[in-house]
Amino acid sequence: MKPILVIFFLFLLGFPQLSIAQDVSLYQQFNGRYDYTAIGNTLNLVENGPLNTCDIITSSSADLSLDADQTIIAAYLYWAGSGNGDLDVELNGQPISAERVFNDALDPTRVFFAAFADVTTLIENQSSTTYTLSEFDISTTIPPYCPTGTNFAGWAITVIYEDSDLPLNQVNVYDGLQSVPTNLMITLDNLNVLDNEGAKIGFVAWEGDAALAVNEQLTINGNVIGNPPLNPLNNAFNGTNSFTGATDLYNMDIDVYDIQDNINIGDTTATINLTSGQDFVMINNVITVLNSQLPDATIVADNFGVSCGLRTVELEYTVSNTNSTDPLPSGTPIAFYADGILVGQSNTINVIPINGSEANNITLLIPESIDYNFELVLVVDDDGTGLGIVTEIVEDNNTFSINIELLQTPELITLSGELLCDEGFDSAIFNLVELAQNQIESITGDISFYETLEGLEAGENQINDPEAYNNITNPQTVYIRVEDIPCYRSYALELEVENCPPVVPQGFSPNTDNKNDWFNIQGLYNIFEDHQLLIYNRHGVLIFEGNNDKKWDGITNRGINNRGKLVPVGTYFYILYLNDPNYDALNGWVYVNY
């Protein structure tokens, strides 16, 4: 495989005195079977010099030629010149306005500009053809620059293209406007050079004079680069185009150098140095193309969910390997931090191919020590200690942060309780829906009922038939959940059962007709469970003694005679001991008839 390193420079002749430059930094990165080419032209008619005319035209042309199997990915137009700038030009008759502008200066009276525009759509539509930059007019600006030979204007188009026959390369586009009065060093990190055959470096520069050679050197990893005789080692900026062999690019160079002996297989960095003993060099655009095969893991949070009163976050996330030249291995670790505290770990499941991604989810438990409002940070290629295990193209794009607010448990509101008569064994039937509707205002969402507060908070094990609910303890608190936005409202309702006075019938008929066959005292049995019932005949003789498990059906169980026999028709006296501190004993007469 053949790594390629290409650099695109903008500089002009002068003596360094003043600099207001912007540092060159990464603008865009492409990874895949990509390469780069550039076209452009000067607007100077001749080289600057004391015996030459000082004229600049307003348009010039250059030809772009791409193979049929080369697909345009991106195209960037840079134009530059003396003065504060003409920021509105035309390319093949279409108006182009500067999207970004850079400035530099030698002194307060000699300032320079460079402008940028993304022209990808225009180049895609017209592809291989002649391109003319026009309406670039600084003719009224240059007169003060002519005596010092610092008048210049020109343009260049950088084209990133894809070709299936290329190796997997990394293409980085850097730009800014950074002066190089004596030396400028740029270090490229996160490389993984697999092959150095055919490696090369190139640049475009303004105001390159063939007759001037004052320590103009370009080096990579400490080695001076040249392409003699077209580009001598000490005169990099000499008005040539080494793509075409032209020597009449006045005040402009487009050159390419072979550097395969200056970068080694396995290199992870490359250092580029530009020196100039006299020229005022301004780096405007740097492009590197290297056969560097590495993954590049990124992560984003797609969605998250929180529940009222729970300190959990249901998180959906995606790990991507889009800007890469090698698959991301399976098992790449992922760490999750809440306000800097590790709260969860995961890893990728599958090998993620180039331009691929993998979606997954995780439930994170947030410790009590963390506030309800916190920053959740997702980090891919992190083993939970801040360390990664995968070498990547870019090592500082592995994180994604999102602000999360947990929903606090709503205040529990206590409603007025409900007291019903015991229907047996300390229980009664309660209509919970009716009780809630009578006391809770503005019920617009779903309402549900629970026997425990934990069930309410989790929304689990709700009461199935709240309109006919039989309490299970006495007293008992039931919990009501009313759905609301963004959470819910919660209420507590106490249910209580009391022993109400029993109702004693006046008589019964134990004739086995299944109608009124026993002394059925309403509200007694299974309610006053410790009661004692005594029955006396009219002579005052005890003939029956009963309790909760022994009801009187007209048969005697006390006395010496007639035990176990039906009593004759007549009136009998009863005494009922309820054994309840709230009630005295009841007594009276009951009539037995057949």
Coordinates of C-alpha atoms in Angstrom, one line a residue:
M1 CA 0.0 0.0 0.0
K2 CA 1.2 3.5 -0.7
P3 CA 0.9 6.3 1.9
I4 CA 0.7 9.8 0.5
L5 CA 1.4 13.0 2.3
V6 CA 0.3 16.2 0.6
I7 CA 0.6 19.7 2.0
F8 CA -0.9 22.9 0.5
F9 CA 0.9 26.2 1.5
L10 CA 0.1 29.8 1.0
F11 CA 3.0 32.3 1.4
L12 CA 4.4 35.6 0.0
L13 CA 7.7 37.4 -0.1
G14 CA 8.5 40.0 2.6
F15 CA 10.3 40.7 5.8
P16 CA 8.6 39.6 9.0
Q17 CA 7.6 42.5 11.2
L18 CA 3.9 42.0 12.2
S19 CA 1.7 39.0 12.5
I20 CA -2.0 38.7 13.2
A21 CA -2.3 35.2 11.8
Q22 CA -4.7 32.4 12.8
D23 CA -3.0 29.0 13.6
V24 CA -3.6 26.2 11.2
S25 CA -5.9 23.6 12.7
L26 CA -7.8 20.6 11.5
Y27 CA -10.9 21.6 9.4
Q28 CA -12.1 18.3 8.0
Q29 CA -11.0 14.7 7.9
F30 CA -11.8 11.9 5.4
N31 CA -11.0 8.2 5.8
G32 CA -11.4 5.6 3.1
R33 CA -10.1 5.0 -0.4
Y34 CA -9.5 8.7 -0.9
D35 CA -6.9 11.0 -2.5
Y36 CA -6.5 14.6 -3.4
T37 CA -5.7 16.9 -6.3
A38 CA -5.5 20.6 -6.7
I39 CA -5.8 23.2 -9.5
G40 CA -5.4 26.9 -9.6
N41 CA -3.8 29.9 -11.2
T42 CA -2.2 33.2 -10.5
L43 CA -3.5 36.6 -11.4
N44 CA 0.0 38.1 -11.7
L45 CA 1.2 38.7 -15.3
V46 CA 4.9 38.4 -14.4
E47 CA 7.1 37.8 -11.5
N48 CA 7.4 40.7 -9.0
G49 CA 10.6 42.7 -9.5
P50 CA 11.9 46.2 -9.8
L51 CA 12.0 46.1 -13.6
N52 CA 8.6 44.4 -14.2
T53 CA 5.2 46.0 -14.5
C54 CA 2.9 45.9 -11.4
D55 CA -0.4 44.7 -12.9
I56 CA -2.9 42.1 -11.6
I57 CA -5.7 40.8 -13.8
T58 CA -9.2 40.0 -12.5
S59 CA -9.6 36.4 -13.8
S60 CA -7.7 33.3 -14.7
S61 CA -8.4 29.7 -15.6
A62 CA -7.2 26.1 -14.8
D63 CA -8.2 22.7 -16.0
L64 CA -9.4 19.9 -13.8
S65 CA -9.1 16.4 -15.1
L66 CA -10.4 13.4 -13.2
D67 CA -10.7 9.8 -14.2
A68 CA -14.2 8.3 -14.8
D69 CA -13.9 6.1 -11.7
Q70 CA -12.9 9.0 -9.4
T71 CA -15.9 10.3 -7.4
I72 CA -15.7 13.8 -6.0
I73 CA -16.2 13.8 -2.2
A74 CA -15.4 17.5 -1.4
A75 CA -14.0 20.6 -3.1
Y76 CA -12.8 23.7 -1.3
L77 CA -11.9 27.0 -3.0
Y78 CA -9.2 29.2 -1.4
W79 CA -8.4 32.6 -2.9
A80 CA -5.9 35.2 -1.5
G81 CA -4.2 38.4 -2.2
S82 CA -2.8 41.8 -1.0
G83 CA -5.1 44.0 1.1
N84 CA -8.1 43.4 3.2
G85 CA -9.7 41.2 0.5
D86 CA -12.2 40.8 -2.3
L87 CA -14.6 38.4 -0.6
D88 CA -17.1 38.0 -3.5
V89 CA -15.9 36.3 -6.7
E90 CA -17.3 34.1 -9.4
L91 CA -16.3 30.5 -10.4
N92 CA -17.5 29.6 -13.9
G93 CA -20.0 32.4 -13.7
Q94 CA -21.5 31.4 -10.4
P95 CA -21.3 33.9 -7.5
I96 CA -19.1 32.7 -4.6
S97 CA -18.9 34.5 -1.3
A98 CA -16.3 33.8 1.4
E99 CA -17.6 31.5 4.1
R100 CA -14.5 32.1 6.3
V101 CA -11.8 34.7 6.1
F102 CA -8.2 34.7 7.4
N103 CA -5.9 37.7 7.8
D104 CA -2.2 38.4 8.3
A105 CA 0.2 41.3 8.0
L106 CA 3.8 42.4 7.6
D107 CA 3.1 45.8 9.2
P108 CA 0.1 48.1 9.6
T109 CA 0.3 49.2 6.0
R110 CA 0.9 45.8 4.4
V111 CA -2.0 43.4 5.2
F112 CA -3.1 40.3 3.4
F113 CA -6.1 38.0 3.3
A114 CA -7.2 34.5 2.4
A115 CA -10.8 33.4 1.8
F116 CA -12.6 30.0 1.8
A117 CA -15.7 28.6 0.2
D118 CA -17.1 25.1 -0.1
V119 CA -17.7 24.5 -3.8
T120 CA -18.4 20.8 -3.7
T121 CA -21.8 21.0 -5.4
L122 CA -20.4 23.2 -8.2
I123 CA -17.4 20.9 -8.9
E124 CA -19.6 17.7 -8.6
N125 CA -22.0 19.2 -11.3
Q126 CA -19.3 20.3 -13.7
S127 CA -16.5 17.7 -12.9
S128 CA -13.6 17.6 -15.3
T129 CA -13.6 20.9 -17.2
T130 CA -11.9 24.3 -17.4
Y131 CA -12.6 26.5 -14.3
T132 CA -12.3 30.2 -14.4
L133 CA -12.2 32.4 -11.3
S134 CA -13.4 35.9 -12.2
E135 CA -14.6 39.1 -10.5
F136 CA -11.5 39.0 -8.3
D137 CA -10.4 42.6 -8.5
I138 CA -7.7 44.1 -6.2
S139 CA -6.3 46.3 -8.9
T140 CA -6.9 49.5 -6.9
T141 CA -5.4 47.9 -3.8
I142 CA -2.0 46.8 -5.0
P143 CA -0.2 50.2 -5.8
P144 CA 1.2 50.6 -2.2
Y145 CA 2.5 47.0 -2.4
C146 CA 4.3 47.3 -5.6
P147 CA 7.5 49.1 -4.4
T148 CA 8.2 46.2 -2.0
G149 CA 7.2 43.4 -4.4
T150 CA 4.4 42.2 -2.1
N151 CA 1.5 42.5 -4.6
F152 CA -0.1 39.2 -5.4
A153 CA -3.4 37.4 -6.1
G154 CA -4.4 33.9 -6.9
W155 CA -6.7 31.0 -6.3
A156 CA -6.7 27.2 -5.9
I157 CA -9.3 24.5 -5.6
T158 CA -8.6 21.4 -3.5
V159 CA -10.6 18.3 -4.6
I160 CA -10.9 15.2 -2.4
Y161 CA -12.0 12.2 -4.4
E162 CA -12.7 8.5 -3.9
D163 CA -11.2 5.8 -6.1
S164 CA -11.8 2.1 -5.5
D165 CA -8.3 1.3 -6.7
L166 CA -6.7 3.3 -3.9
P167 CA -5.5 1.9 -0.6
L168 CA -7.3 3.0 2.6
N169 CA -6.0 6.4 3.3
Q170 CA -6.6 9.2 5.8
V171 CA -7.0 12.6 4.3
N172 CA -6.8 15.6 6.7
V173 CA -7.6 19.1 5.7
Y174 CA -6.1 21.8 7.9
D175 CA -6.5 25.5 7.4
G176 CA -5.9 28.9 9.0
L177 CA -3.4 31.6 8.2
Q178 CA -0.2 31.1 10.1
S179 CA 3.0 33.0 9.4
V180 CA 6.4 31.4 8.9
P181 CA 9.0 34.2 9.2
T182 CA 11.8 31.7 10.1
N183 CA 10.3 28.3 11.0
L184 CA 6.9 26.5 11.4
M185 CA 6.5 23.0 12.7
I186 CA 3.3 20.9 12.4
T187 CA 3.1 17.5 14.1
L188 CA 0.5 15.0 12.7
D189 CA -0.6 12.5 15.4
N190 CA -2.6 9.3 15.4
L191 CA -1.0 7.8 12.3
N192 CA -0.5 4.1 11.6
V193 CA 1.7 3.9 8.5
L194 CA 1.4 0.5 6.8
D195 CA 3.5 1.2 3.7
N196 CA 5.7 4.1 2.6
E197 CA 6.0 3.3 -1.1
G198 CA 5.1 6.3 -3.3
A199 CA 4.7 8.6 -0.3
K200 CA 4.9 12.3 -1.4
I201 CA 4.4 15.8 -0.2
G202 CA 3.1 18.8 -2.1
F203 CA 2.3 22.5 -1.6
V204 CA 0.9 25.6 -3.3
A205 CA 2.7 28.9 -2.5
W206 CA 2.3 32.6 -3.5
E207 CA 5.1 34.9 -4.7
G208 CA 7.6 32.2 -5.4
D209 CA 10.5 33.8 -7.3
A210 CA 12.9 31.6 -9.3
A211 CA 15.8 34.0 -8.7
L212 CA 15.4 34.0 -4.9
A213 CA 16.7 31.1 -2.8
V214 CA 17.3 32.1 0.8
N215 CA 17.0 28.9 3.0
E216 CA 13.6 28.0 1.5
Q217 CA 13.3 24.4 2.8
L218 CA 10.6 21.9 3.4
T219 CA 11.4 19.0 5.7
I220 CA 9.6 16.0 6.9
N221 CA 10.8 14.1 10.0
G222 CA 14.0 16.2 9.8
N223 CA 14.9 15.4 6.1
V224 CA 15.0 18.2 3.5
I225 CA 12.6 17.5 0.6
G226 CA 13.3 18.6 -3.0
N227 CA 12.6 17.7 -6.6
P228 CA 15.5 19.0 -8.6
P229 CA 16.0 20.4 -11.1
L230 CA 12.4 21.7 -11.1
N231 CA 12.4 22.3 -7.4
P232 CA 15.9 22.7 -5.8
L233 CA 16.4 21.7 -2.2
N234 CA 16.9 25.4 -1.2
N235 CA 14.3 27.0 -3.4
A236 CA 10.9 25.4 -2.8
F237 CA 8.9 28.4 -4.0
N238 CA 10.1 29.2 -7.5
G239 CA 7.0 29.6 -9.7
T240 CA 6.7 26.0 -10.9
N241 CA 4.0 23.4 -11.2
S242 CA 5.5 19.9 -10.8
F243 CA 2.2 18.3 -11.8
T244 CA 2.5 19.7 -15.3
G245 CA 6.2 20.7 -15.4
A246 CA 5.3 24.4 -16.0
T247 CA 7.8 27.1 -15.0
D248 CA 5.6 30.2 -15.6
L249 CA 3.3 30.1 -12.6
Y250 CA 4.4 33.6 -11.6
N251 CA 4.2 34.2 -7.9
M252 CA 2.7 30.7 -7.4
D253 CA 4.0 27.1 -6.9
I254 CA 2.1 23.8 -7.2
D255 CA 4.7 21.2 -6.4
V256 CA 4.8 17.5 -5.4
Y257 CA 7.7 15.8 -3.7
D258 CA 8.6 12.1 -3.2
I259 CA 9.1 11.4 0.5
Q260 CA 8.9 7.6 0.7
D261 CA 12.3 7.5 2.3
N262 CA 11.3 10.0 4.9
I263 CA 8.4 8.2 6.6
N264 CA 8.6 4.7 7.9
I265 CA 6.2 1.8 8.3
G266 CA 4.8 1.8 11.8
D267 CA 5.2 5.6 12.3
T268 CA 2.4 7.1 14.5
T269 CA 3.5 10.7 14.0
A270 CA 5.0 12.9 11.2
T271 CA 6.7 16.2 11.8
I272 CA 6.6 18.8 9.0
N273 CA 8.9 21.9 9.1
L274 CA 8.9 24.9 6.8
T275 CA 11.8 27.4 6.9
S276 CA 12.4 30.6 5.1
G277 CA 15.3 33.0 5.5
Q278 CA 13.7 35.9 3.8
D279 CA 10.1 35.1 2.6
F280 CA 7.1 35.8 4.8
V281 CA 5.3 32.5 4.6
M282 CA 1.6 32.1 5.5
I283 CA 0.2 28.7 5.8
N284 CA -3.4 28.8 4.7
N285 CA -4.3 25.2 3.9
V286 CA -2.5 21.9 4.7
I287 CA -3.6 18.5 3.3
T288 CA -2.2 15.2 4.4
V289 CA -2.9 11.9 2.7
L290 CA -1.4 8.8 4.5
N291 CA -2.0 5.1 4.1
S292 CA -3.0 4.9 7.8
Q293 CA -5.4 2.1 8.7
L294 CA -7.0 2.7 12.1
P295 CA -10.5 2.6 13.6
D296 CA -12.1 5.7 15.1
A297 CA -14.7 5.0 17.8
T298 CA -17.4 7.6 18.6
I299 CA -20.5 7.3 20.8
V300 CA -23.8 9.1 21.1
A301 CA -26.8 8.8 23.5
D302 CA -29.8 8.2 21.3
N303 CA -32.5 8.2 24.0
F304 CA -32.9 7.9 27.7
G305 CA -35.7 7.3 30.2
V306 CA -36.2 8.0 33.9
S307 CA -39.0 6.9 36.2
C308 CA -40.5 8.8 39.1
G309 CA -38.8 8.0 42.3
L310 CA -36.3 5.6 40.8
R311 CA -32.6 6.3 40.6
T312 CA -32.2 4.5 37.3
V313 CA -31.5 5.7 33.8
E314 CA -32.6 3.5 30.8
L315 CA -30.1 4.5 28.2
E316 CA -30.0 3.8 24.5
Y317 CA -26.7 4.6 22.7
T318 CA -24.9 4.0 19.4
V319 CA -21.2 3.4 18.9
S320 CA -19.9 4.3 15.4
N321 CA -16.8 3.8 13.3
T322 CA -17.7 6.2 10.5
N323 CA -14.5 8.2 10.2
S324 CA -12.1 5.3 10.0
T325 CA -9.8 3.2 7.8
D326 CA -10.1 0.0 9.8
P327 CA -12.8 -2.0 11.6
L328 CA -13.4 -1.4 15.3
P329 CA -12.8 -4.6 17.2
S330 CA -15.5 -6.3 19.2
G331 CA -15.2 -6.0 22.9
T332 CA -14.2 -2.4 22.8
P333 CA -14.9 -1.2 26.4
I334 CA -17.5 1.5 27.2
A335 CA -17.7 3.5 30.5
F336 CA -20.5 5.6 31.8
Y337 CA -19.9 8.4 34.3
A338 CA -22.4 10.5 36.3
D339 CA -20.7 13.7 37.5
G340 CA -17.4 12.0 37.2
I341 CA -18.3 8.8 39.1
L342 CA -18.3 5.5 37.2
V343 CA -21.9 4.1 37.2
G344 CA -21.8 1.5 34.5
Q345 CA -19.7 -0.4 32.0
S346 CA -20.4 -2.2 28.7
N347 CA -18.6 -3.1 25.5
T348 CA -19.2 -3.5 21.8
I349 CA -20.7 -6.8 20.8
N350 CA -19.7 -7.1 17.2
V351 CA -16.8 -6.0 15.0
I352 CA -18.0 -2.6 13.7
P353 CA -16.9 -2.1 10.0
I354 CA -15.7 1.1 8.4
N355 CA -18.7 3.5 8.3
G356 CA -20.7 1.1 10.5
S357 CA -22.3 1.4 13.8
E358 CA -23.9 -0.7 16.6
A359 CA -26.8 0.3 18.8
N360 CA -27.2 -1.0 22.3
N361 CA -28.8 -0.2 25.7
I362 CA -28.0 -0.3 29.4
T363 CA -29.7 0.4 32.7
L364 CA -27.6 2.6 34.9
L365 CA -28.1 2.8 38.7
I366 CA -27.3 6.3 40.0
P367 CA -25.9 6.3 43.5
E368 CA -27.6 8.3 46.3
S369 CA -24.5 10.5 46.6
I370 CA -25.2 12.0 43.1
D371 CA -27.6 14.9 42.9
Y372 CA -30.9 14.5 41.0
N373 CA -29.4 16.8 38.3
F374 CA -26.2 15.5 36.8
E375 CA -24.1 15.2 33.7
L376 CA -23.9 11.7 32.2
V377 CA -20.8 11.1 30.1
L378 CA -20.5 8.2 27.7
V379 CA -16.9 7.2 26.8
V380 CA -16.1 4.5 24.3
D381 CA -12.7 2.8 24.4
D382 CA -12.5 3.4 28.2
D383 CA -12.0 0.4 30.6
G384 CA -13.5 2.3 33.5
T385 CA -10.2 3.8 34.6
G386 CA -9.9 6.4 31.8
L387 CA -7.6 4.1 29.7
G388 CA -8.4 2.7 26.3
I389 CA -7.3 -0.5 24.6
V390 CA -7.7 0.5 20.9
T391 CA -5.3 2.7 18.9
E392 CA -7.5 5.1 16.9
I393 CA -7.2 7.8 14.2
V394 CA -8.4 10.4 16.7
E395 CA -8.1 9.8 20.4
D396 CA -10.0 12.7 21.8
N397 CA -13.5 12.2 20.2
N398 CA -14.6 9.2 22.3
T399 CA -17.0 11.0 24.7
F400 CA -20.5 12.2 24.6
S401 CA -22.2 14.1 27.4
I402 CA -25.8 14.7 28.2
N403 CA -27.6 16.5 31.2
I404 CA -30.1 14.3 33.0
E405 CA -32.6 15.1 35.7
L406 CA -34.0 12.2 37.8
L407 CA -37.7 12.5 38.7
Q408 CA -37.9 12.7 42.5
T409 CA -40.5 10.7 44.5
P410 CA -43.6 12.9 44.7
E411 CA -44.9 13.9 48.1
L412 CA -47.3 11.4 49.6
I413 CA -50.6 13.1 50.3
T414 CA -52.8 11.5 53.0
L415 CA -56.5 11.4 52.3
S416 CA -59.4 11.1 54.8
G417 CA -59.8 7.5 55.8
E418 CA -62.8 5.2 55.4
L419 CA -64.4 3.3 58.4
L420 CA -66.8 0.4 57.6
C421 CA -68.6 -2.2 59.7
D422 CA -66.8 -5.5 60.0
E423 CA -68.3 -8.0 57.7
G424 CA -66.3 -10.8 59.1
F425 CA -62.8 -11.4 60.3
D426 CA -62.0 -7.7 60.5
S427 CA -62.7 -7.1 56.9
A428 CA -65.2 -5.2 54.7
I429 CA -65.7 -4.3 51.0
F430 CA -64.4 -0.9 50.0
N431 CA -65.0 1.0 46.8
L432 CA -61.6 2.5 46.4
V433 CA -62.4 4.2 43.1
E434 CA -65.3 6.1 44.6
L435 CA -63.3 7.1 47.7
A436 CA -60.5 8.5 45.5
Q437 CA -62.8 10.4 43.2
N438 CA -64.6 12.0 46.2
Q439 CA -61.3 13.4 47.5
I440 CA -58.8 13.9 44.7
E441 CA -59.3 16.8 42.3
S442 CA -58.3 17.0 38.6
I443 CA -57.9 13.4 37.8
T444 CA -57.0 13.5 34.1
G445 CA -54.6 10.6 33.8
D446 CA -54.9 6.9 34.7
I447 CA -55.5 6.0 38.3
S448 CA -54.3 2.8 40.0
F449 CA -54.3 1.3 43.5
Y450 CA -51.6 -0.6 45.4
E451 CA -51.2 -2.4 48.7
T452 CA -47.6 -1.2 49.2
L453 CA -45.8 2.1 48.6
E454 CA -43.1 0.1 46.8
G455 CA -45.6 -1.2 44.4
L456 CA -46.9 2.3 43.7
E457 CA -43.4 3.6 43.0
A458 CA -42.6 0.8 40.7
G459 CA -46.1 0.7 39.1
E460 CA -46.3 -3.0 39.9
N461 CA -48.8 -5.4 41.5
Q462 CA -51.7 -3.0 41.4
I463 CA -55.1 -4.0 43.0
N464 CA -57.2 -5.7 40.3
D465 CA -60.7 -4.9 41.5
P466 CA -60.5 -1.5 43.3
E467 CA -64.3 -1.0 43.2
A468 CA -64.8 -4.0 45.5
Y469 CA -61.7 -4.3 47.5
N470 CA -61.6 -6.6 50.6
N471 CA -59.0 -5.3 53.1
I472 CA -56.4 -7.8 54.2
T473 CA -55.4 -6.1 57.6
N474 CA -57.2 -3.8 60.0
P475 CA -56.4 -1.0 59.8
Q476 CA -54.8 -1.0 56.3
T477 CA -53.3 1.7 54.2
V478 CA -53.8 1.5 50.5
Y479 CA -51.9 3.8 48.0
I480 CA -53.3 5.6 45.0
R481 CA -51.3 6.6 42.0
V482 CA -52.6 9.3 39.6
E483 CA -50.6 9.7 36.4
D484 CA -49.6 13.2 35.7
I485 CA -46.9 15.2 33.7
P486 CA -44.0 14.7 34.1
C487 CA -44.5 12.2 36.9
Y488 CA -47.4 11.2 39.0
R489 CA -49.2 12.1 42.2
S490 CA -49.4 9.7 45.1
Y491 CA -51.9 9.4 47.9
A492 CA -52.4 7.3 51.0
L493 CA -55.8 6.2 52.2
E494 CA -56.4 4.3 55.5
L495 CA -59.1 1.7 55.6
E496 CA -60.5 0.6 58.9
V497 CA -63.1 -1.9 60.1
E498 CA -65.0 -1.7 63.3
N499 CA -67.4 -4.0 65.1
C500 CA -70.9 -2.6 64.7
P501 CA -73.8 -3.5 67.1
P502 CA -75.2 -7.0 66.2
V503 CA -78.9 -7.3 65.2
V504 CA -80.8 -9.9 67.2
P505 CA -83.8 -11.5 65.5
Q506 CA -87.1 -12.0 67.4
G507 CA -87.4 -15.7 66.6
F508 CA -86.6 -18.6 64.2
S509 CA -88.1 -21.9 63.1
P510 CA -85.7 -24.9 63.2
N511 CA -87.9 -27.1 60.9
T512 CA -85.1 -27.9 58.4
D513 CA -86.9 -26.1 55.6
N514 CA -83.7 -24.1 55.0
K515 CA -85.5 -20.9 55.9
N516 CA -84.7 -19.2 59.2
D517 CA -83.6 -22.5 60.7
W518 CA -81.2 -21.1 63.4
F519 CA -80.8 -18.2 65.7
N520 CA -79.0 -16.0 63.2
I521 CA -77.8 -12.9 65.0
Q522 CA -76.7 -10.5 62.2
G523 CA -73.2 -8.9 62.6
L524 CA -72.1 -11.4 65.3
Y525 CA -70.4 -14.4 63.8
N526 CA -66.8 -13.9 62.6
I527 CA -67.0 -10.4 63.9
F528 CA -67.3 -10.7 67.6
E529 CA -65.3 -13.8 67.4
D530 CA -64.9 -14.2 71.2
H531 CA -68.6 -13.9 72.0
Q532 CA -70.6 -16.3 74.3
L533 CA -74.3 -17.0 73.8
L534 CA -76.4 -18.4 76.7
I535 CA -80.0 -19.7 76.2
Y536 CA -82.4 -20.3 79.2
N537 CA -85.8 -21.8 79.2
R538 CA -88.7 -20.0 81.0
H539 CA -87.8 -21.7 84.2
G540 CA -84.3 -20.1 84.1
V541 CA -82.5 -23.4 83.3
L542 CA -79.5 -23.1 81.0
I543 CA -80.2 -25.2 78.0
F544 CA -77.6 -24.0 75.4
E545 CA -74.1 -22.4 75.4
G546 CA -72.7 -21.3 72.1
N547 CA -69.7 -19.4 70.6
N548 CA -68.4 -18.2 67.2
D549 CA -68.1 -21.8 66.0
K550 CA -71.3 -23.1 67.8
K551 CA -74.6 -21.6 66.6
W552 CA -78.0 -22.4 68.2
D553 CA -80.3 -24.3 65.9
G554 CA -82.9 -25.1 68.6
I555 CA -81.1 -28.1 70.0
T556 CA -80.1 -28.1 73.7
N557 CA -76.5 -28.9 74.8
R558 CA -76.7 -28.1 78.5
G559 CA -78.8 -29.6 81.4
I560 CA -79.2 -33.1 82.7
N561 CA -82.3 -34.0 80.7
N562 CA -83.2 -33.5 77.1
R563 CA -79.7 -32.7 76.0
G564 CA -79.4 -33.0 72.2
K565 CA -83.1 -32.5 71.6
L566 CA -85.1 -29.8 69.9
V567 CA -86.7 -27.4 72.3
P568 CA -90.5 -27.2 72.2
V569 CA -92.3 -24.2 70.8
G570 CA -92.0 -21.3 73.1
T571 CA -90.2 -18.2 74.3
Y572 CA -86.5 -18.5 75.5
F573 CA -84.3 -16.0 77.2
Y574 CA -80.8 -15.2 75.8
I575 CA -77.8 -13.5 77.2
L576 CA -75.1 -12.5 74.7
Y577 CA -71.6 -11.6 76.0
L578 CA -69.8 -9.8 73.1
N579 CA -66.5 -9.6 75.0
D580 CA -65.8 -6.3 73.4
P581 CA -64.8 -3.4 75.7
N582 CA -67.0 -1.1 73.6
Y583 CA -70.2 -3.1 74.2
D584 CA -72.1 -4.4 77.2
A585 CA -73.9 -7.8 77.3
L586 CA -77.1 -8.0 75.3
N587 CA -80.2 -9.9 76.6
G588 CA -83.8 -10.5 75.6
W589 CA -86.4 -13.0 74.5
V590 CA -86.4 -15.1 71.3
Y591 CA -89.4 -17.1 70.1
V592 CA -89.0 -20.6 68.7
N593 CA -91.7 -21.9 66.4
Y594 CA -92.1 -24.8 64.0

